[in-house]
mmCIF file of C-alpha atoms in Angstrom:
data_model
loop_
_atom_site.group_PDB
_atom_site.id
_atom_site.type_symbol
_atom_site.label_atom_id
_atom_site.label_comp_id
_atom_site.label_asym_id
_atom_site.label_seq_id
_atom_site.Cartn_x
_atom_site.Cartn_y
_atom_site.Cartn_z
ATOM 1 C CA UNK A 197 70.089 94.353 26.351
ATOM 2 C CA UNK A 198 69.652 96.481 29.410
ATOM 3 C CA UNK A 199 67.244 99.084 28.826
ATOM 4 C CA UNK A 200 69.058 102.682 28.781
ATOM 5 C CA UNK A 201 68.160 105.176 31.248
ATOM 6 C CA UNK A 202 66.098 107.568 29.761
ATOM 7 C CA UNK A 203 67.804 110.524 32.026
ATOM 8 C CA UNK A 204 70.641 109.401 30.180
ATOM 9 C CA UNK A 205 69.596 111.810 27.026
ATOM 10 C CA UNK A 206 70.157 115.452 28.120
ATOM 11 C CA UNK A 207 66.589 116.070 26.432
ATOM 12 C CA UNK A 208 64.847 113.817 28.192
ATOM 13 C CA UNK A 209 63.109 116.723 30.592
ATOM 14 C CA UNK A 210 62.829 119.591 28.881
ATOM 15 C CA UNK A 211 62.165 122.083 32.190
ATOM 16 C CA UNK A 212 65.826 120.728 32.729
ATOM 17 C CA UNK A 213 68.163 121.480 29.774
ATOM 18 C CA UNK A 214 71.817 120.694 29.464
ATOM 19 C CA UNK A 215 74.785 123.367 30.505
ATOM 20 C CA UNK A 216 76.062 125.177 27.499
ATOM 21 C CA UNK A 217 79.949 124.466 28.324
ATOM 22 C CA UNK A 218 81.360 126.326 25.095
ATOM 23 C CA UNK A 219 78.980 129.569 26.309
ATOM 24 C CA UNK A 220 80.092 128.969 29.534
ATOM 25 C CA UNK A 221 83.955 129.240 29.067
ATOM 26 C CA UNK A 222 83.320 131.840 26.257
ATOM 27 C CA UNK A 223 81.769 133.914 29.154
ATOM 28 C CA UNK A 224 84.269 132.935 32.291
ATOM 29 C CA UNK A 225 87.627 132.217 30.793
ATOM 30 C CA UNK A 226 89.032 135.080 29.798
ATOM 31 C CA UNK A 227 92.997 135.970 30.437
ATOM 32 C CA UNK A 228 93.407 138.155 33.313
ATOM 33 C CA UNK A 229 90.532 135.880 35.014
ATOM 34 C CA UNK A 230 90.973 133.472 37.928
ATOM 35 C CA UNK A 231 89.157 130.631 35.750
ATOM 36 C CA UNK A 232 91.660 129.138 33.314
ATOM 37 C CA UNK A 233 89.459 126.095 32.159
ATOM 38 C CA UNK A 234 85.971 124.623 32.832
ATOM 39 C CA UNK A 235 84.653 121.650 32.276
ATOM 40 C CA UNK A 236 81.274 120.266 32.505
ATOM 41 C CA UNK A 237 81.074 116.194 32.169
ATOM 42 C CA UNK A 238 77.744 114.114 32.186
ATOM 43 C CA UNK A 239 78.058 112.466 35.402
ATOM 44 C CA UNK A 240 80.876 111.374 37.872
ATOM 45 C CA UNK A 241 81.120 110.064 41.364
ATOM 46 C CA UNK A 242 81.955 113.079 42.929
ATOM 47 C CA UNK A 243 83.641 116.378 40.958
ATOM 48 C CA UNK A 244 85.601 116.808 44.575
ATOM 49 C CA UNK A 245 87.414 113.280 43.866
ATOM 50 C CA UNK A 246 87.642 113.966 40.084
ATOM 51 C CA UNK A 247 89.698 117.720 40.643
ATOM 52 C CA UNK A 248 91.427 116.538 43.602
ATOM 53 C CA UNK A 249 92.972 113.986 41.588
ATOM 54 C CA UNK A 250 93.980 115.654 39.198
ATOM 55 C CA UNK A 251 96.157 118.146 41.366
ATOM 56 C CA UNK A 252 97.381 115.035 43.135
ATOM 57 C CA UNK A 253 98.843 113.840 39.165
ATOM 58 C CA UNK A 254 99.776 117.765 38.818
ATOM 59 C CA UNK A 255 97.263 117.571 35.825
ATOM 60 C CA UNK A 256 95.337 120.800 37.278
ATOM 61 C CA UNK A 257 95.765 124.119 37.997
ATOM 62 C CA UNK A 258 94.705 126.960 39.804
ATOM 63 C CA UNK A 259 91.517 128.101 38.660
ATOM 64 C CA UNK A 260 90.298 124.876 37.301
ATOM 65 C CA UNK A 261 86.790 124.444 37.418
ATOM 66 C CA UNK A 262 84.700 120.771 36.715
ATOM 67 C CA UNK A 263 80.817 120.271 36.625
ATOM 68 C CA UNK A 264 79.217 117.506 36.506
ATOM 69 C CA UNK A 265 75.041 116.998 35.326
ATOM 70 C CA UNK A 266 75.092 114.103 37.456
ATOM 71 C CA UNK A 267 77.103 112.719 40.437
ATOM 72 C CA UNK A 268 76.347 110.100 41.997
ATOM 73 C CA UNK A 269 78.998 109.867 44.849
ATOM 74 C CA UNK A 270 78.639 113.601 45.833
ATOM 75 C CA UNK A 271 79.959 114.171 49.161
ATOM 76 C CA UNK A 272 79.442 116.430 52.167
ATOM 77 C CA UNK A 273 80.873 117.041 55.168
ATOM 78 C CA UNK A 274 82.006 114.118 57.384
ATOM 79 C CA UNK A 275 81.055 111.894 53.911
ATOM 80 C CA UNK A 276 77.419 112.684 54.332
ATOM 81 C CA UNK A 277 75.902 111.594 51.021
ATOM 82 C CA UNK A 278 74.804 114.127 48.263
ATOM 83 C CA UNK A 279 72.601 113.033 45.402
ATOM 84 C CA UNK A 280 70.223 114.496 42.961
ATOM 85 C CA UNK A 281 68.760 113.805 39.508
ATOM 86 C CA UNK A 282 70.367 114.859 36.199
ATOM 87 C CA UNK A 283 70.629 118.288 35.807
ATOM 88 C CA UNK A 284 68.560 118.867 38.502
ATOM 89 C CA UNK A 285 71.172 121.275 40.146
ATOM 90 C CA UNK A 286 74.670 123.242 39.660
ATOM 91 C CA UNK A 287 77.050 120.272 41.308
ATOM 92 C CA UNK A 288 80.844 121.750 40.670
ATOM 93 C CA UNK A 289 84.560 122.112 42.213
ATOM 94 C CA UNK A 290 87.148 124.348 41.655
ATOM 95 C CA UNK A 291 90.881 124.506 42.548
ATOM 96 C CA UNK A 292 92.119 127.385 44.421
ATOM 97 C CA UNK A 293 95.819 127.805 45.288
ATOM 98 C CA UNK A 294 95.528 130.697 48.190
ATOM 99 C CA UNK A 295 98.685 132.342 48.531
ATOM 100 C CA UNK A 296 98.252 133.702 52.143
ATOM 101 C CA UNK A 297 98.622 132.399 55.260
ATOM 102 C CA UNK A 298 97.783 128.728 55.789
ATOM 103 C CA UNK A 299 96.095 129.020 59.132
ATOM 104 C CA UNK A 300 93.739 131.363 56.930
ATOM 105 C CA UNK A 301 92.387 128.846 54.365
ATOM 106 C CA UNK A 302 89.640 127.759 56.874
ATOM 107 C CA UNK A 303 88.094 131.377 55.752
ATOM 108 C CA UNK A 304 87.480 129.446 52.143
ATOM 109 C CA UNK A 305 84.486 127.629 52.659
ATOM 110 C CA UNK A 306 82.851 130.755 54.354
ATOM 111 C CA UNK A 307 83.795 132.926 52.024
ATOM 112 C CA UNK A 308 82.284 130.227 49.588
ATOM 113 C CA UNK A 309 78.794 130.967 51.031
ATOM 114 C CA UNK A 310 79.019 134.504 51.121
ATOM 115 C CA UNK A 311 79.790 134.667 47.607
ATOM 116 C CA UNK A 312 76.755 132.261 46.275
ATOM 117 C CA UNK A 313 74.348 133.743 48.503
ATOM 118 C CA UNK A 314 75.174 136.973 46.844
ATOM 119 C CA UNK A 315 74.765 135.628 43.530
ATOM 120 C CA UNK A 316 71.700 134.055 44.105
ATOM 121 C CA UNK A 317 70.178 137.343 45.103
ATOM 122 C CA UNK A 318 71.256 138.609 42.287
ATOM 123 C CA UNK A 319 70.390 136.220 39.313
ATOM 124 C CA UNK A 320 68.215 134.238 41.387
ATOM 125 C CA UNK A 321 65.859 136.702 42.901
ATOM 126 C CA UNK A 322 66.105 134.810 46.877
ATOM 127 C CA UNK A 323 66.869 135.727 49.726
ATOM 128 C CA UNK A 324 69.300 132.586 51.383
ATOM 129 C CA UNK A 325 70.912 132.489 54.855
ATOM 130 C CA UNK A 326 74.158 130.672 55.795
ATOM 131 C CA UNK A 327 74.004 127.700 58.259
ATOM 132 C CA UNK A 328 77.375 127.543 59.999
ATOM 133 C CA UNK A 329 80.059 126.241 58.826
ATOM 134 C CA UNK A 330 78.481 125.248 54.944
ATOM 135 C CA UNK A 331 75.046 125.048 54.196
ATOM 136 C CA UNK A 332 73.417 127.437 52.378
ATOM 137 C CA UNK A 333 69.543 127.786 53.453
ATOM 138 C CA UNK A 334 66.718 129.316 51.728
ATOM 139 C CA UNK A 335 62.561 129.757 53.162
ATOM 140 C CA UNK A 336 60.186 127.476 51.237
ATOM 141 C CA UNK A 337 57.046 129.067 52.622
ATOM 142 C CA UNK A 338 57.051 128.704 56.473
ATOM 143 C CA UNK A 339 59.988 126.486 56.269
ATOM 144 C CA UNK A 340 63.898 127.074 56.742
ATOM 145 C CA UNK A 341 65.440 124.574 54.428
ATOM 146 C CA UNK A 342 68.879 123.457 52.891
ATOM 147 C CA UNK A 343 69.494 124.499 49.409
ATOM 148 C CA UNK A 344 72.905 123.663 48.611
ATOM 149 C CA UNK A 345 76.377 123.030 50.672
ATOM 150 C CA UNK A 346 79.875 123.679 50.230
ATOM 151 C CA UNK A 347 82.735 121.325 51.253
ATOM 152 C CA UNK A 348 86.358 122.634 51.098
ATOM 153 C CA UNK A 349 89.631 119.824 50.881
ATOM 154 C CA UNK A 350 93.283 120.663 50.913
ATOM 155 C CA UNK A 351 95.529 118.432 48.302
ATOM 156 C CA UNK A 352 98.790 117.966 47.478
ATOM 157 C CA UNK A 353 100.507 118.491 44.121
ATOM 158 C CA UNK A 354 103.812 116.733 43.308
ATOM 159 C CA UNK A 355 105.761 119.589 43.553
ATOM 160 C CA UNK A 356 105.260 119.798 47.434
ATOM 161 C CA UNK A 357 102.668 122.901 47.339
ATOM 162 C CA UNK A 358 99.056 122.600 48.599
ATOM 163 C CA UNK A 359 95.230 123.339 46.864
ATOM 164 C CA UNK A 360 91.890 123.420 48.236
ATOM 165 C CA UNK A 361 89.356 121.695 46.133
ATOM 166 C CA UNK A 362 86.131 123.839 46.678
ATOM 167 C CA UNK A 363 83.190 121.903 45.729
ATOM 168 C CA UNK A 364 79.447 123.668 46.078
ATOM 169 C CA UNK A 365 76.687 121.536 45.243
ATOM 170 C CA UNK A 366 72.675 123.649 44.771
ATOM 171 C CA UNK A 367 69.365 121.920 44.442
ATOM 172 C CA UNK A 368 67.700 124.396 41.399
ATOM 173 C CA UNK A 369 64.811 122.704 40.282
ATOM 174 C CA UNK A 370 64.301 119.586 42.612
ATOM 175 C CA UNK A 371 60.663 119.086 42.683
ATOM 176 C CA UNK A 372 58.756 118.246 46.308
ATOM 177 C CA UNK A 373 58.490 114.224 45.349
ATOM 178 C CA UNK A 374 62.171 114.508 44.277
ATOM 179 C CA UNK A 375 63.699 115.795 47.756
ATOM 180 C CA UNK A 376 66.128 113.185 49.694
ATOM 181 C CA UNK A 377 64.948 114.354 53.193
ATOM 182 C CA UNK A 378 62.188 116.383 53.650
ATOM 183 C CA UNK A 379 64.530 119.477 55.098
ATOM 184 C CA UNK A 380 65.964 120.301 51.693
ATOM 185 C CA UNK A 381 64.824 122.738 49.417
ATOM 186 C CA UNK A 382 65.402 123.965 46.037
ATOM 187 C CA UNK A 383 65.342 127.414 44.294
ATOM 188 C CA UNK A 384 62.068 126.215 42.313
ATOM 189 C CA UNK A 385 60.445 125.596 45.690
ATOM 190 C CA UNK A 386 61.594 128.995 47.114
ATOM 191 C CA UNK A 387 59.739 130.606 44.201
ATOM 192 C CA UNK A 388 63.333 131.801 42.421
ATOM 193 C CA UNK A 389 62.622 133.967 39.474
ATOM 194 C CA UNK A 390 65.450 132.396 37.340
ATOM 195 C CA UNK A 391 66.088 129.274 37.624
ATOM 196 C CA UNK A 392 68.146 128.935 34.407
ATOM 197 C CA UNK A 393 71.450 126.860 35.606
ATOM 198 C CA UNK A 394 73.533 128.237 32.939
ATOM 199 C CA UNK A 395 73.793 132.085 34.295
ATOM 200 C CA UNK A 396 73.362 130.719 38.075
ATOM 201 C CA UNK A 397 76.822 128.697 37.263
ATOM 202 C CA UNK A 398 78.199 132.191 35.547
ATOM 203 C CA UNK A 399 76.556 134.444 38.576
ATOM 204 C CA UNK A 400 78.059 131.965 41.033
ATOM 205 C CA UNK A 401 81.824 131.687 39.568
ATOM 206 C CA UNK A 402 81.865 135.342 39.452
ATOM 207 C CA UNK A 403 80.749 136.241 42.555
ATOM 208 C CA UNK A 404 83.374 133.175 44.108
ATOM 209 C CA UNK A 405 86.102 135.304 41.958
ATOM 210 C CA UNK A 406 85.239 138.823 43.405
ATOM 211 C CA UNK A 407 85.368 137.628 47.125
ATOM 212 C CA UNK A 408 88.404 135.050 46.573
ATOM 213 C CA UNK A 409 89.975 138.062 44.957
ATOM 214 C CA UNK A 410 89.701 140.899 47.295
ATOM 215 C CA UNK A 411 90.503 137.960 50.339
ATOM 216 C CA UNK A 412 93.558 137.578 48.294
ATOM 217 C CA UNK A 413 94.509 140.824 47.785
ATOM 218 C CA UNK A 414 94.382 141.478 52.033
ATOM 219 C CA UNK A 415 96.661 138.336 52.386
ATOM 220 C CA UNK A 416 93.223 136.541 53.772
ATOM 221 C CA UNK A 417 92.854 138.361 56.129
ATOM 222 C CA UNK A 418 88.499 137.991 57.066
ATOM 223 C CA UNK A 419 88.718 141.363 58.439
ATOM 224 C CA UNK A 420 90.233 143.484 55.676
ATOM 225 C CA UNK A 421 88.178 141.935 53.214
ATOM 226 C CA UNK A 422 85.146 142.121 55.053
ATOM 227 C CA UNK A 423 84.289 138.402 54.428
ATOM 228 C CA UNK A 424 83.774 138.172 58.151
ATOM 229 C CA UNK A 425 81.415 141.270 58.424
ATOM 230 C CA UNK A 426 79.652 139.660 55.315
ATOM 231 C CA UNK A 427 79.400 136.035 56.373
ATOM 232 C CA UNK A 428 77.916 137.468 59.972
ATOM 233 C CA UNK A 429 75.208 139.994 58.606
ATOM 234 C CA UNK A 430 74.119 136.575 56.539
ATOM 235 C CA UNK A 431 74.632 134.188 59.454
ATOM 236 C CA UNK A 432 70.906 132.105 60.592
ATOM 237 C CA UNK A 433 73.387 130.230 63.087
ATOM 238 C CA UNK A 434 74.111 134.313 65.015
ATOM 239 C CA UNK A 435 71.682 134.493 67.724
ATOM 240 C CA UNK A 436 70.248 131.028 67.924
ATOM 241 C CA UNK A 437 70.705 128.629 70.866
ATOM 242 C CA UNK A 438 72.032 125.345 69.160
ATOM 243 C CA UNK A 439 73.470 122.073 70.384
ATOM 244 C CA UNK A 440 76.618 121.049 68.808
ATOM 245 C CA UNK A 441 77.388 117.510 68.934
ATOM 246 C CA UNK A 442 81.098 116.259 69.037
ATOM 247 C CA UNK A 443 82.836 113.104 68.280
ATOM 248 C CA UNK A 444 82.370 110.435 70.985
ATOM 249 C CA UNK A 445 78.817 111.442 71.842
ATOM 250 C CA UNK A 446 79.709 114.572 73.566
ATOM 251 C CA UNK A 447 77.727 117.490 73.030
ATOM 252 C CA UNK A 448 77.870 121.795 73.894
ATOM 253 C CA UNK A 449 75.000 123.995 74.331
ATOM 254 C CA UNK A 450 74.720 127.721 73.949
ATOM 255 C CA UNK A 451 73.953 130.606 72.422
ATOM 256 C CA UNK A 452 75.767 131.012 68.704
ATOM 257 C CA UNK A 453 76.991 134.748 69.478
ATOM 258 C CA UNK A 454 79.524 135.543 67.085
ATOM 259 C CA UNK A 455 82.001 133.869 64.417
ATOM 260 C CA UNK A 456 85.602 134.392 65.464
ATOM 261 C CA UNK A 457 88.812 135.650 63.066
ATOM 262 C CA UNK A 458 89.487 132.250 62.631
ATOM 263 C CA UNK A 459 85.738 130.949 61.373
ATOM 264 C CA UNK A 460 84.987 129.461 64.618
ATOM 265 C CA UNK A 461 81.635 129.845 65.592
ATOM 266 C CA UNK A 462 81.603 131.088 69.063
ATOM 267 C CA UNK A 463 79.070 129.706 72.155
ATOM 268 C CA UNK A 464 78.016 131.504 75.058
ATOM 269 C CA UNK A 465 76.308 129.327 77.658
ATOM 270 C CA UNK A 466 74.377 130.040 80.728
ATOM 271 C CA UNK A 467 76.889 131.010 82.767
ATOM 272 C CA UNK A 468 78.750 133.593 80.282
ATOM 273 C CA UNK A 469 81.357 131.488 78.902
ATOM 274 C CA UNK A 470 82.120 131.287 75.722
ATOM 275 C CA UNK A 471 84.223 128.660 74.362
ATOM 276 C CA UNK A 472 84.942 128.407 70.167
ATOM 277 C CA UNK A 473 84.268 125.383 67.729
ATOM 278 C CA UNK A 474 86.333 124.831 65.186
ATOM 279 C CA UNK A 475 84.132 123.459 62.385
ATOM 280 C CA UNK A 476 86.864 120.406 61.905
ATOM 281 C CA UNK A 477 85.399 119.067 65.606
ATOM 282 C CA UNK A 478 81.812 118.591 65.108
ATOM 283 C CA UNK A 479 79.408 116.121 63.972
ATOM 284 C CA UNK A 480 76.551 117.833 64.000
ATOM 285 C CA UNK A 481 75.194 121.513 64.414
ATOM 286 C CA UNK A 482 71.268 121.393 65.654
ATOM 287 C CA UNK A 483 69.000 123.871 67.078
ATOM 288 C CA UNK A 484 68.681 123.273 70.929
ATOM 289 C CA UNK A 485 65.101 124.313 72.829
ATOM 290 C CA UNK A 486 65.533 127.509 74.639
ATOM 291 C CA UNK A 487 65.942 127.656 78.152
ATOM 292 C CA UNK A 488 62.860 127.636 80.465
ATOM 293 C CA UNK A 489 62.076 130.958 81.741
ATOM 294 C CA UNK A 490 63.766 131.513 85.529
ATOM 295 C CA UNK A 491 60.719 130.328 87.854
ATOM 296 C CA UNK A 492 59.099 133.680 90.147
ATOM 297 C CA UNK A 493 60.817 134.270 93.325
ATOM 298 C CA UNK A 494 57.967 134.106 95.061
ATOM 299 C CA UNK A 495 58.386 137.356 96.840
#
């Protein structure tokens, strides 16, 4: 017999208890709420696959939510791997039918990160930054690392009408000897002062509800809603020279000066010009070295 896995028992590590779901939908589902059901299931590939799926069978609805302890096929962007022990984290996806604009819905992943760093502030007690276009970021002492991400995919239902399956994935109490790359981080490592995952999740949903709503209610438009004026006050990416690498080994580099009305993030190089990047047409967002000082004239 194979020997079972002992983080197979939701006991096994006390410092890392099991969601309460019944509290949880006792607390979030109420009837003039966006959340209509929530779900929290041991462990799954990937809660993204799981939800999309559903809306693809028109089993789900708007303001489904699913969380998962465990996944062990959680996904990124560009299918960049996302793991993490049991319960180790807040790994969930919701369904969101936005009825506004199409050429809007790339605000939804922004708005995403505006709305959990808010509640981690809040519940959390830490201060996180936003890495454009869906990292969140947090200091562990002298270090800017990645505490969680958020990956946004439009699906089908068989009616004809169109989701987005927002999934947001946060490292909570991943130890130093747990990380998967040494640039990650976790709330425990920034020093949160609550690191209980059961009114993070609550904090989280809320705040996602509050920002979704008012972006609703100006027909998504960033501007109105002042997602854009909150996503750019919270920014790292604002006023750092980076190197953006595109498909096919091509690469920009400039100054990150401003996110656009349609989420692009916006480079200035040396000569002035500023061209937008769509966040669908990069591989990979890096910081570049700044540019040498201009050499004395010799005058």
């Amino acid at each position: 017999m194979t020997p079972k896995d002992p983080s197979d028992n939701p006991w096994s590590d006390l410092d890392r208890p099991p969601l309460n779901a019944s509290a949880l939908r006792r607390a979030l589902l109420r009837p003039e709420a966006l959340w209509t059901s929530l779900d929290v299931v041991p462990e799954t590939g990937s809660t993204n696959t799981d939800l999309a799926g559903r809306a693809a069978r028109g089993a789900a609805r708007e303001g489904d939510v699913l969380v998962a302890e465990r996944q062990t096929a959680g996904r990124g962007r560009l299918e960049r791997a996302w793991t993490a022990p049991a319960r180790s984290g807040l790994f969930f996806s919701v369904l969101l039918t936005p009825r506004v604009p199409v050429e809007r819905w790339g605000w939804l992943p922004l708005l995403a990160g505006v709305a959990t760093a808010a509640a981690l502030a809040r519940t959390a007690g830490v201060d996180t930054a936003l890495k454009w276009p869906n990292d969140v970021l947090v200091r562990v002492g002298d270090e800017e690392r990645k505490l969680g991400g958020i990956l946004a995919e439009r699906v089908g239902h068989p009616d004809g009408t169109a989701s987005v399956v927002l999934g947001i994935g946060l490292n909570v109490s991943l130890r130093e000897d747990e990380l998967p790359v040494p640039t990650a981080g976790s709330l425990t490592l920034a020093g949160a002062s609550g690191t209980d995952r059961d009114p993070l999740l609550r904090s989280v949903l809320r705040s996602l509800e509050e920002w979704y709503g008012r972006w609703h209610a100006a027909d998504g438009d960033p501007e109105a809603s002042r997602v854009r004026e909150a996503y750019t006050a919270g920014c790292a990416t604002l006023g750092r020279r980076v190197r953006v690498l595109l498909p096919g080994d091509r690469e920009l580099v400039g100054e990150a000066v401003a996110v656009d009305g349609d989420g692009r993030l916006v480079l200035a190089s040396g000569e002035g010009v500023q061209r937008p990047v769509e966040a669908g047409d990069i591989v990979h967002l890096r910081p570049a070295p700044q540019e040498p000082p201009e050499a004395p004239s010799g005058e």
